[in-house]
Short mmCIF file of C-alpha atoms and ligand atoms in Angstrom, two decimals:
data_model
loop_
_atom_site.label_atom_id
_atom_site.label_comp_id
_atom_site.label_asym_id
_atom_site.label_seq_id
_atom_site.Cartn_x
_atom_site.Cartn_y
_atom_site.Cartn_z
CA UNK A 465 -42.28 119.34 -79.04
CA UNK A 466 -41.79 115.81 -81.03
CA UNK A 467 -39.15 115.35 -83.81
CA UNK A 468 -41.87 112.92 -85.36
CA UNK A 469 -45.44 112.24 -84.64
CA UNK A 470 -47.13 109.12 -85.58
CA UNK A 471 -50.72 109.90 -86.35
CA UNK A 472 -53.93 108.30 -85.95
CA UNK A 473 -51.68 104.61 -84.94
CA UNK A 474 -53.36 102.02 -83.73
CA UNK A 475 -51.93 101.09 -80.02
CA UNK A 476 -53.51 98.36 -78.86
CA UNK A 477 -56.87 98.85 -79.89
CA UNK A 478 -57.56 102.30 -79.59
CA UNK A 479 -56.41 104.91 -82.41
CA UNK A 480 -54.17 107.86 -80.73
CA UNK A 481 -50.75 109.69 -81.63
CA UNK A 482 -47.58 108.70 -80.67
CA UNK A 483 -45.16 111.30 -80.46
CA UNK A 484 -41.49 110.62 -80.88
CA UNK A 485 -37.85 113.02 -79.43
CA UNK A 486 -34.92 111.84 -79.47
CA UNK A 487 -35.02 108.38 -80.74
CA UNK A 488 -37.28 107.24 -77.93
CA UNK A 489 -41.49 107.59 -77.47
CA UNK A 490 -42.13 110.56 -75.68
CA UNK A 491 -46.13 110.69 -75.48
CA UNK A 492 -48.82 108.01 -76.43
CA UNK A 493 -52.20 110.05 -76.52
CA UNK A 494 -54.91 110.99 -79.15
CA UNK A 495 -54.46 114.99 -80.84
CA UNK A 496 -50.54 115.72 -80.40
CA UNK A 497 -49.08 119.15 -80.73
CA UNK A 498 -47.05 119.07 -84.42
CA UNK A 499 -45.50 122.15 -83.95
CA UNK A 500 -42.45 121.60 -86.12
CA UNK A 501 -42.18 117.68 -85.97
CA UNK A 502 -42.39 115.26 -88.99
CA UNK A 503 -45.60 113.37 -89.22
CA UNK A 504 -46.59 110.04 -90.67
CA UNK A 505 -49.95 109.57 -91.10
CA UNK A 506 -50.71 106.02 -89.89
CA UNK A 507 -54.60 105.74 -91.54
CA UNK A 508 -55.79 103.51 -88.38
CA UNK A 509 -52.72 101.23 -89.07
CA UNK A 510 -51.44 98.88 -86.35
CA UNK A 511 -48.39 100.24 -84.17
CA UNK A 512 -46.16 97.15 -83.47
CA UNK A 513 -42.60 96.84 -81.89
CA UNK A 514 -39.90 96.35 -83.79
CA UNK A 515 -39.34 92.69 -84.67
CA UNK A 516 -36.16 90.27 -83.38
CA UNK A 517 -34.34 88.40 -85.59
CA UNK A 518 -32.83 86.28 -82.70
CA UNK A 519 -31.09 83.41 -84.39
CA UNK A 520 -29.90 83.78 -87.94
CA UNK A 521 -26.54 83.13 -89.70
CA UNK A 522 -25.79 86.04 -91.70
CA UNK A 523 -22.40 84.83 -92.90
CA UNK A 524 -24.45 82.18 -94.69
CA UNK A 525 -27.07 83.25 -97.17
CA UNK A 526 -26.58 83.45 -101.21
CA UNK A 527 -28.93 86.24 -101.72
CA UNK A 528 -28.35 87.83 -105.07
CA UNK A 529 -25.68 85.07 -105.80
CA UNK A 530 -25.37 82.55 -108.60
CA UNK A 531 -27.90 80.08 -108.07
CA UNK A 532 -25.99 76.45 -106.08
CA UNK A 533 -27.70 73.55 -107.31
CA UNK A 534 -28.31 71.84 -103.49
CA UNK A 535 -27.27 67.96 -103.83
CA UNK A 536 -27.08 67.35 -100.60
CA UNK A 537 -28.20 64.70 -98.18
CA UNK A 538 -30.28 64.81 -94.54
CA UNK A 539 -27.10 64.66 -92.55
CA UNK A 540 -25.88 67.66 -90.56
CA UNK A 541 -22.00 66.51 -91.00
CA UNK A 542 -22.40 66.60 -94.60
CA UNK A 543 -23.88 69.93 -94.63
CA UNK A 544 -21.21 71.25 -92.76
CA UNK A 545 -18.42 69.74 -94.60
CA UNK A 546 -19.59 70.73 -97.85
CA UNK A 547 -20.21 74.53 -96.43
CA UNK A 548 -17.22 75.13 -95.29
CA UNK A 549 -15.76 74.13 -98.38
CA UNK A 550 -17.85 75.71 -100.99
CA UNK A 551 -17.65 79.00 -99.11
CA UNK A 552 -14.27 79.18 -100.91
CA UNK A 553 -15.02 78.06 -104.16
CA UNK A 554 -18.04 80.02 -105.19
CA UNK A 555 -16.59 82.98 -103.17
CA UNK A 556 -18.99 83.78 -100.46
CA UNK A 557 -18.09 87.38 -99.25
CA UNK A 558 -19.51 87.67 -95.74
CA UNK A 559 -19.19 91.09 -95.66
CA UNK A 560 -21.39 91.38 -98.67
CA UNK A 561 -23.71 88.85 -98.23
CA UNK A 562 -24.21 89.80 -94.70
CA UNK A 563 -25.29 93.31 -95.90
CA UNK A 564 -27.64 91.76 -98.56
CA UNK A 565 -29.43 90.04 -95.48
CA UNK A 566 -29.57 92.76 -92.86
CA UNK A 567 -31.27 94.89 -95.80
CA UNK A 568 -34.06 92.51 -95.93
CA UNK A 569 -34.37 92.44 -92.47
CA UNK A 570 -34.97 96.07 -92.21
CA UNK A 571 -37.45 95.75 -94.89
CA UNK A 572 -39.25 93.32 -93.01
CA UNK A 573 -39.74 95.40 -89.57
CA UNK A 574 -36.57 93.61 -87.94
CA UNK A 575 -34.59 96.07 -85.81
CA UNK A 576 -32.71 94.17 -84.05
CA UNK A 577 -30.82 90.69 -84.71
CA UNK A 578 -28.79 87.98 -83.55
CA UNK A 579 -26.36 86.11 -85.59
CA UNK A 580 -24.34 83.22 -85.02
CA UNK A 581 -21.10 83.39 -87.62
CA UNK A 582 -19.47 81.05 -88.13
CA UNK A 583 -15.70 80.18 -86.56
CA UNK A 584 -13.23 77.52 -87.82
CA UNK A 585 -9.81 76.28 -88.56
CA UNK A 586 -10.21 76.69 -92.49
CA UNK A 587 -11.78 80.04 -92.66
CA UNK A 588 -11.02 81.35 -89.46
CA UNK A 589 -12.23 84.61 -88.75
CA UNK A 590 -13.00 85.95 -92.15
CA UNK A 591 -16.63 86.03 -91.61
CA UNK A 592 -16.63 87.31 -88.37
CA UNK A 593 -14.54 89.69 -89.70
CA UNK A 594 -17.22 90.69 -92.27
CA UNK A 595 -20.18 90.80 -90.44
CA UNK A 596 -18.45 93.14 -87.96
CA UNK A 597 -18.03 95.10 -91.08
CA UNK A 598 -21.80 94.81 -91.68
CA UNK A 599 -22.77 95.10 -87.97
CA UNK A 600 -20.47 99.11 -88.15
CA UNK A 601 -21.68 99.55 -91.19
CA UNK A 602 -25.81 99.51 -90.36
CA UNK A 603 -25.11 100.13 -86.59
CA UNK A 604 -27.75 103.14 -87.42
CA UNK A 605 -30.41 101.60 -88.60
CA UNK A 606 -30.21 98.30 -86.68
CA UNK A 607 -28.74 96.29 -84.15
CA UNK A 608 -26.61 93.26 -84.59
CA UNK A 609 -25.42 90.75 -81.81
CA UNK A 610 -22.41 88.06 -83.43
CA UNK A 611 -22.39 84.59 -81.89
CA UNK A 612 -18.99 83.31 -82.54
CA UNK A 613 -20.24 80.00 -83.76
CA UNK A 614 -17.99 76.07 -83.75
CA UNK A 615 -20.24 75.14 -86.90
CA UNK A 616 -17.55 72.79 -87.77
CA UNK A 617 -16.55 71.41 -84.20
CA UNK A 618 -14.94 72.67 -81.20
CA UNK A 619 -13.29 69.74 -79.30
CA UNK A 620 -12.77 68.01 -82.47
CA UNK A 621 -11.58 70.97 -84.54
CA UNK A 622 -8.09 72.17 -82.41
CA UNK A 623 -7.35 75.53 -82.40
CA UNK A 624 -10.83 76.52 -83.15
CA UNK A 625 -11.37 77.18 -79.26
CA UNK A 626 -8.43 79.67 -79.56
CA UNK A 627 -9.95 81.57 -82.66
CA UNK A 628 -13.61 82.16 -80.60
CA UNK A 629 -11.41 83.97 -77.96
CA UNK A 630 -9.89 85.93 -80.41
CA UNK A 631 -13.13 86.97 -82.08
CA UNK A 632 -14.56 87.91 -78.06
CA UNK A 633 -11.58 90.24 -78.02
CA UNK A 634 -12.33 91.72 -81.26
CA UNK A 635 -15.87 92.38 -80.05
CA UNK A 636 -18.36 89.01 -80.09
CA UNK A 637 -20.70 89.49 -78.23
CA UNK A 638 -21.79 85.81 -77.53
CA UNK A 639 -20.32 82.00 -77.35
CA UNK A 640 -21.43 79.66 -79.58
CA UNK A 641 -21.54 76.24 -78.99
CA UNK A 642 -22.74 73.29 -80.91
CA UNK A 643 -24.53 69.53 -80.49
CA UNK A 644 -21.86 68.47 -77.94
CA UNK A 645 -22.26 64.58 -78.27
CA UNK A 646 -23.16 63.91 -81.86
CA UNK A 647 -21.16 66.63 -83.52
CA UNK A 648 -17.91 66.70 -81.33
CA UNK A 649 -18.25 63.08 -79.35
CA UNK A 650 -17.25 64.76 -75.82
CA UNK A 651 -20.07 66.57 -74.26
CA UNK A 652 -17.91 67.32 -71.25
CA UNK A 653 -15.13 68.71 -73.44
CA UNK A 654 -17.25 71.22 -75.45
CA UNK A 655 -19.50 72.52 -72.70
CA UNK A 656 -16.49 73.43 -70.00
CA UNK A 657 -15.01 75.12 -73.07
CA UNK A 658 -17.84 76.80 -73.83
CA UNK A 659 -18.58 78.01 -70.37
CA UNK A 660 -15.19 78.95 -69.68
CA UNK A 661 -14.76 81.34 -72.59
CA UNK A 662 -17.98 82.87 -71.02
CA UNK A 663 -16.85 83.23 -67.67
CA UNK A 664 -13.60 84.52 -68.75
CA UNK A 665 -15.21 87.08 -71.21
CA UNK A 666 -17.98 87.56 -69.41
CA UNK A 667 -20.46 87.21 -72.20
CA UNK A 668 -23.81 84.90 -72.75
CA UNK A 669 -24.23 81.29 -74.58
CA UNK A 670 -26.28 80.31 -77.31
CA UNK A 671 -25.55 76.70 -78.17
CA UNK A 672 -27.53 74.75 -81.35
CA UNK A 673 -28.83 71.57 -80.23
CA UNK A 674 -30.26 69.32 -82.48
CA UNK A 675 -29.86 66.19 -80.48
CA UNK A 676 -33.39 64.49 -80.07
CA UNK A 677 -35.00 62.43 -77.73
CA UNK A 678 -32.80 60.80 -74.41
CA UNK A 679 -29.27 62.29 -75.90
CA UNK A 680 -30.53 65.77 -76.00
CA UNK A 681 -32.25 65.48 -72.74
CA UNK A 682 -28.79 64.18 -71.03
CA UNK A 683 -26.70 67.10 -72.66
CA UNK A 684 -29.26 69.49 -72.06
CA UNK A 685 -28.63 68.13 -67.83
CA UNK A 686 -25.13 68.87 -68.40
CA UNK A 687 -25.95 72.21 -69.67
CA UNK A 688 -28.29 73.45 -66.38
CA UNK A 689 -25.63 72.06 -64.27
CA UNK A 690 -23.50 74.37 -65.28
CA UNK A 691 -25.57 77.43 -66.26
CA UNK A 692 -26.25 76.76 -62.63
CA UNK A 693 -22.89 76.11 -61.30
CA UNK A 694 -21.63 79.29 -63.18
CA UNK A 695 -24.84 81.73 -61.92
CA UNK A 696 -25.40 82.13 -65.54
CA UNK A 697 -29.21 82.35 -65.13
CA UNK A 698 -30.80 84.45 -67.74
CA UNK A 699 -27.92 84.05 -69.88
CA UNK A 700 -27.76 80.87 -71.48
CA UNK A 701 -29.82 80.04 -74.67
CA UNK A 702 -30.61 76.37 -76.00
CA UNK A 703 -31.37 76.96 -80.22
CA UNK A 704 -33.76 74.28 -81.50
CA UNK A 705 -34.00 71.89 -78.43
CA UNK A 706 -35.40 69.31 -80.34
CA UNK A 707 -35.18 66.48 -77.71
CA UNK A 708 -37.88 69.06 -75.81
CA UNK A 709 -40.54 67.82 -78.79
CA UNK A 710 -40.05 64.55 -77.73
CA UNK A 711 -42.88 62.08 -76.99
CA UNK A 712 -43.14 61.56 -73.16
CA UNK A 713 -44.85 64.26 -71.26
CA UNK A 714 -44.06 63.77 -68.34
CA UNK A 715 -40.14 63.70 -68.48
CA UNK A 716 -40.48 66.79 -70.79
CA UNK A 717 -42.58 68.70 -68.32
CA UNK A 718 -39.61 68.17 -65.28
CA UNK A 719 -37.26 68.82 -68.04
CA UNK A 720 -38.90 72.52 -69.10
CA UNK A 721 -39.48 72.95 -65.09
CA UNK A 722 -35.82 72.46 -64.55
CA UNK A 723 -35.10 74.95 -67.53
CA UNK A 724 -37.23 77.45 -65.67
CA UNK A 725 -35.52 77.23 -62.68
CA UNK A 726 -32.38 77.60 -64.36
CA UNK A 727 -32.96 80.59 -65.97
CA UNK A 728 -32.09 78.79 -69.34
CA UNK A 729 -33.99 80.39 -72.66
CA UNK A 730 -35.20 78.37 -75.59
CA UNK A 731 -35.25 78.69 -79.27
CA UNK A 732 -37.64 77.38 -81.80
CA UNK A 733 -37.89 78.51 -85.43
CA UNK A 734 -40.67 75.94 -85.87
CA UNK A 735 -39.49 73.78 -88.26
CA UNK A 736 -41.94 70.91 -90.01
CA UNK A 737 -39.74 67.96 -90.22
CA UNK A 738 -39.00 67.52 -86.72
CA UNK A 739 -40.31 67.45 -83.31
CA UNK A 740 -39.97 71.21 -81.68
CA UNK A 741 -40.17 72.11 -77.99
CA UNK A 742 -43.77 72.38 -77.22
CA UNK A 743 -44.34 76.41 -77.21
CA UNK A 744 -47.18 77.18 -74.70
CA UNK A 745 -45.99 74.37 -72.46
CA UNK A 746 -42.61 76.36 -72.61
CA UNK A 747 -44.17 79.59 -72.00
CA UNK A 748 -46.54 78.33 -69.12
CA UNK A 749 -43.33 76.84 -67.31
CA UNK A 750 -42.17 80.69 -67.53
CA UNK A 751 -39.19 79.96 -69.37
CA UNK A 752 -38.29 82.85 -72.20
CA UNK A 753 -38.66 81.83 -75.51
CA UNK A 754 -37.08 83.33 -79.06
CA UNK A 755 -37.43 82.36 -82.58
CA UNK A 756 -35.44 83.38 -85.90
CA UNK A 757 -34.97 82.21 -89.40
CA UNK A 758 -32.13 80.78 -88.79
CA UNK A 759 -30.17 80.12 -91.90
CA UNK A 760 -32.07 81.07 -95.22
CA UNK A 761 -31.56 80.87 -98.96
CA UNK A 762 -28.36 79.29 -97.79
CA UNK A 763 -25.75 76.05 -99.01
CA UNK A 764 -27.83 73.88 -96.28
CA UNK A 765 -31.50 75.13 -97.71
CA UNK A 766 -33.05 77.16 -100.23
CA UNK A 767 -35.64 78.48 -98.55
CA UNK A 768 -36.34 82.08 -96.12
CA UNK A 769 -37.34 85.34 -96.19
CA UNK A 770 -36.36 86.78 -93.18
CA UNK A 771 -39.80 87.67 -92.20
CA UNK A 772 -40.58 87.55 -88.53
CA UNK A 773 -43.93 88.58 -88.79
CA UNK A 774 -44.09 85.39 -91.09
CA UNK A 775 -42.20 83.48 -88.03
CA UNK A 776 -45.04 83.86 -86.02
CA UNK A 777 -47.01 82.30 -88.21
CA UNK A 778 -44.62 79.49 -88.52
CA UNK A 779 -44.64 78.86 -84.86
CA UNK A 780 -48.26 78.94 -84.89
CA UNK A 781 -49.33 76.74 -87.29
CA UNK A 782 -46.45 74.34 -86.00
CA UNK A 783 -47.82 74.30 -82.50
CA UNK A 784 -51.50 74.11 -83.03
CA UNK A 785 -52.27 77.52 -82.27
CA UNK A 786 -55.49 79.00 -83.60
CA UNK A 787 -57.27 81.58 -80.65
CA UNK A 788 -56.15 84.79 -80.99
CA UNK A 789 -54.57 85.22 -77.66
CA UNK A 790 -52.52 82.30 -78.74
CA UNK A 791 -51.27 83.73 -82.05
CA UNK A 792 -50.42 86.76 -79.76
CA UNK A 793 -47.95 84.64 -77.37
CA UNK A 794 -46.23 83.71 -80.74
CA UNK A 795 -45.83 87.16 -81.89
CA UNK A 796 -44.60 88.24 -78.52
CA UNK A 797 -41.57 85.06 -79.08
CA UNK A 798 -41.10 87.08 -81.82
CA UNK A 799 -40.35 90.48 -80.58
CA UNK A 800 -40.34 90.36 -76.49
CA UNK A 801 -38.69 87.06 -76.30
CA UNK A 802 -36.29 87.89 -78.58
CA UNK A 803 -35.51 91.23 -77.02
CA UNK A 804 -35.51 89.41 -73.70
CA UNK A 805 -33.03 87.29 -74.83
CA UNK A 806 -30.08 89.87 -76.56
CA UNK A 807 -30.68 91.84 -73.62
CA UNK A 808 -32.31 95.00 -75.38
CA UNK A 809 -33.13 97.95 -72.70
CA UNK A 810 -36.32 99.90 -73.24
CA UNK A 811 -37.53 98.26 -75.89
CA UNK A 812 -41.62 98.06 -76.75
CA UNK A 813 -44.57 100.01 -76.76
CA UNK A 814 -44.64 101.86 -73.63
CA UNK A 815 -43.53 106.19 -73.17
CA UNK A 816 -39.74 106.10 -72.89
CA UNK A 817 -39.01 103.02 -74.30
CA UNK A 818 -36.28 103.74 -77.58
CA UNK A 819 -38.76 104.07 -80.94
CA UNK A 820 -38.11 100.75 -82.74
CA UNK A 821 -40.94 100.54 -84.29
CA UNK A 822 -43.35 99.14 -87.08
CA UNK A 823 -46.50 100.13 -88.54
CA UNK A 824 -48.71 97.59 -90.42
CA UNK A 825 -52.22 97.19 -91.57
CA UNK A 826 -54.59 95.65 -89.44
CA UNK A 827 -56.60 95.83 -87.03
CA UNK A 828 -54.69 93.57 -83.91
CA UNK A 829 -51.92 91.38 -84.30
CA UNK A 830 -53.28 88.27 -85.03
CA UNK A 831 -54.56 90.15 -87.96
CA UNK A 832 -51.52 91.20 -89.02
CA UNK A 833 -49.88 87.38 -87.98
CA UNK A 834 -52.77 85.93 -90.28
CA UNK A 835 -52.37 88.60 -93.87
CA UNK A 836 -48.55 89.40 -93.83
CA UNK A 837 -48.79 92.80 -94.56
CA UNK A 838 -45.99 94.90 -96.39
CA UNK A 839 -44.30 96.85 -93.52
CA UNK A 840 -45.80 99.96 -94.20
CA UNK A 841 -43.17 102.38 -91.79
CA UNK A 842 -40.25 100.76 -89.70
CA UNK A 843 -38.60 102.88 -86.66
CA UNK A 844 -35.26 102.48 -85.56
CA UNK A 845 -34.61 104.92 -82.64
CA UNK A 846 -37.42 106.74 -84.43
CA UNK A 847 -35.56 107.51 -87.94
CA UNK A 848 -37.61 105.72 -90.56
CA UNK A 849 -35.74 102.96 -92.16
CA UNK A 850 -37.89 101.53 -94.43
CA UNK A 851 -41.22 102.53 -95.94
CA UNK A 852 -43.85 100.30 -97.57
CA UNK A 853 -42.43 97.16 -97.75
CA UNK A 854 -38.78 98.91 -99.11
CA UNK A 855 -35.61 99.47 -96.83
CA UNK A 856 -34.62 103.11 -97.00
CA UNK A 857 -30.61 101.46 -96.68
CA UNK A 858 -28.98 99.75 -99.57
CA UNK A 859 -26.87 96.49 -99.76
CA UNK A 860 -24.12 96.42 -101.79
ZN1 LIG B 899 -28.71 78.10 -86.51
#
């Protein structure tokens, strides 16, 4: 007997029932006994697993705030300056804004997500502090990892290393790190700081690196070294890893090797104004491979819609991909990678794995890559939590 039965789903590409106890799928097979279980009748639609949000910045995003005229220039320092600033003055509540995002997550077939939040001297750990709040408050209907995040500088910003140990205490789940030569000037300095809060608290890395070309390449050596050193394979994460879209293919293919070996995941959100890490390259080296939105409708950019769906077809278009078994490797960035990397157990389409699901029209994924359909049902340990295209949870 199933609490729910999905019927006539599309899984894979042959139309059955999936039946669904206890948060978790119990039988995949055509003409399921309904005896007293809910049913959702799926109309041929395409079963999917639940989409990661791997690397986002909930703390961030000005959805359903006063519109911020964006004056800003190119420069990373000056985005983070200003930020940290303005977050006072036009009163970003984390808490609430946080909320605001997760909601459109769920509406958009994410069930699980990473955020980094971010950590400094001037606001210290008030937005940790409210995306906790958000991450207890939806811990239902989704899951939320916090990446206590330097955004303004670790080495260079003192006490700031002290205040990401306090928020591990109070229940981060991963260390942050950020651009170790070109935002805090001491590669050395940030990464053995970064590594030892891991060590100590026994939790993973995710560190942003933006630095391109030769300077990323050297601090991403510095990085393997020590993921090495530490035995931290398959628990360190390198977000954006531009220098990887640099032009020389030879020294990028020993680099990605290297990564492999290391255990080291990637990144890539597939952005269109700079070189990215080559994707299938990435993938055929066998190293794991996320995506996210990263920050959206935010004080460094106006644009996002937490759609990872939509991500896929980001990375896609941004790496060239057009066959369908292609398109398919960037959806599976977008769920298995991202799953892969936050560690989720039992997670997919297979019996016993926990029901985190989605159901969309179409008739295979890169279908449903290519029209963006409105998530018709989403699944979070098999309790619907939002239905065409609407989250069944509200933000405040
Ligand atoms: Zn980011």
């Amino acid at each position: 007997m199933f609490d729910l039965v999905l019927s006539n789903v599309r899984v894979d590409k042959t139309i059955t029932d999936v039946g669904i106890s206890n948060g978790r799928i119990a039988a995949i097979a055509p003409g399921l006994d309904r005896t007293g279980a809910a049913v959702e009748e799926c109309d041929s639609a395409l079963l999917l697993p639940g989409l990661v949000e791997a690397h986002t910045h909930l703390d961030k995003t000005l959805l359903g705030m006063d519109w911020v005229e964006n004056k800003l220039g190119p420069e990373i320092r000056e985005k983070i300056d200003n930020e940290r600033q303005m977050k006072r003055v036009i009163g970003l509540d984390a808490a609430r804004q946080s909320a605001r995002q997760v909601v459109m997550s769920i509406a958009k077939g994410s069930t699980a997500i990473r955020s980094h939040v971010d950590i400094d001297t001037e606001n210290g750990l008030a937005d940790f502090e409210g995306v906790s709040a958000t991450r207890n408050r939806y811990s239902d209907v989704i899951d939320i990892d916090i990446v206590a995040f330097p955004q303004s500088g670790l080495v260079s910003r003192k006490g700031t290393a002290e205040l990401m140990e306090e928020a591990l205490r109070q229940g981060a789940d991963v260390v942050g790190g950020l651009d170790p030569c070109s935002i805090d000037h001491d590669p050395k300095g940030h990464l053995d700081l970064v590594f030892d809060l891991a060590v100590k608290h026994a939790k993973p890395i995710d560190i942003h690196l933006h630095e391109p070309g030769e300077l990323g390449m050297f601090t991403f050596r510095m990085i393997l070294e020590r993921t090495r050193a530490h035995g931290l394979s398959g628990k360190v994460t390198v977000s954006h890893a531009f220098a990887l879209g640099a032009n020389d293919y030879l020294g990028i293919s020993r680099l990605l090797d290297e990564i492999a070996a290391a255990g080291v995941a990637l990144m890539s959100t597939g952005p269109s104004m700079v070189p990215v890490p080559p994707l299938i390259r990435a993938l055929d080296a066998g190293i794991t491979v996320c995506s996210g939105t990263d920050g959206m409708r935010d004080l460094w950019a106006p644009f996002g819609n937490a759609d990872m769906l939509e991500r896929a077809q980001i990375l896609s278009q941004r790496n060239n991909l057009s066959q369908d078994i292609e398109i398919e490797r960037a959806f599976d960035v977008c769920t298995y990678g991202g799953a892969k990397v936050m560690g989720l157990v039992d997670y997919g389409l297979t019996v016993g794995a926990f029901a985190d699901l989605v159901v969309v029209a179409g008739r295979n994924v890169t279908e449903a890559v290519v029209t963006l359909p409105p998530r018709k049902l989403v699944l979070k340990r098999g309790r619907v939590v939002a239905r065409d295209g609407k989250a069944l949870v509200e933000a405040p």
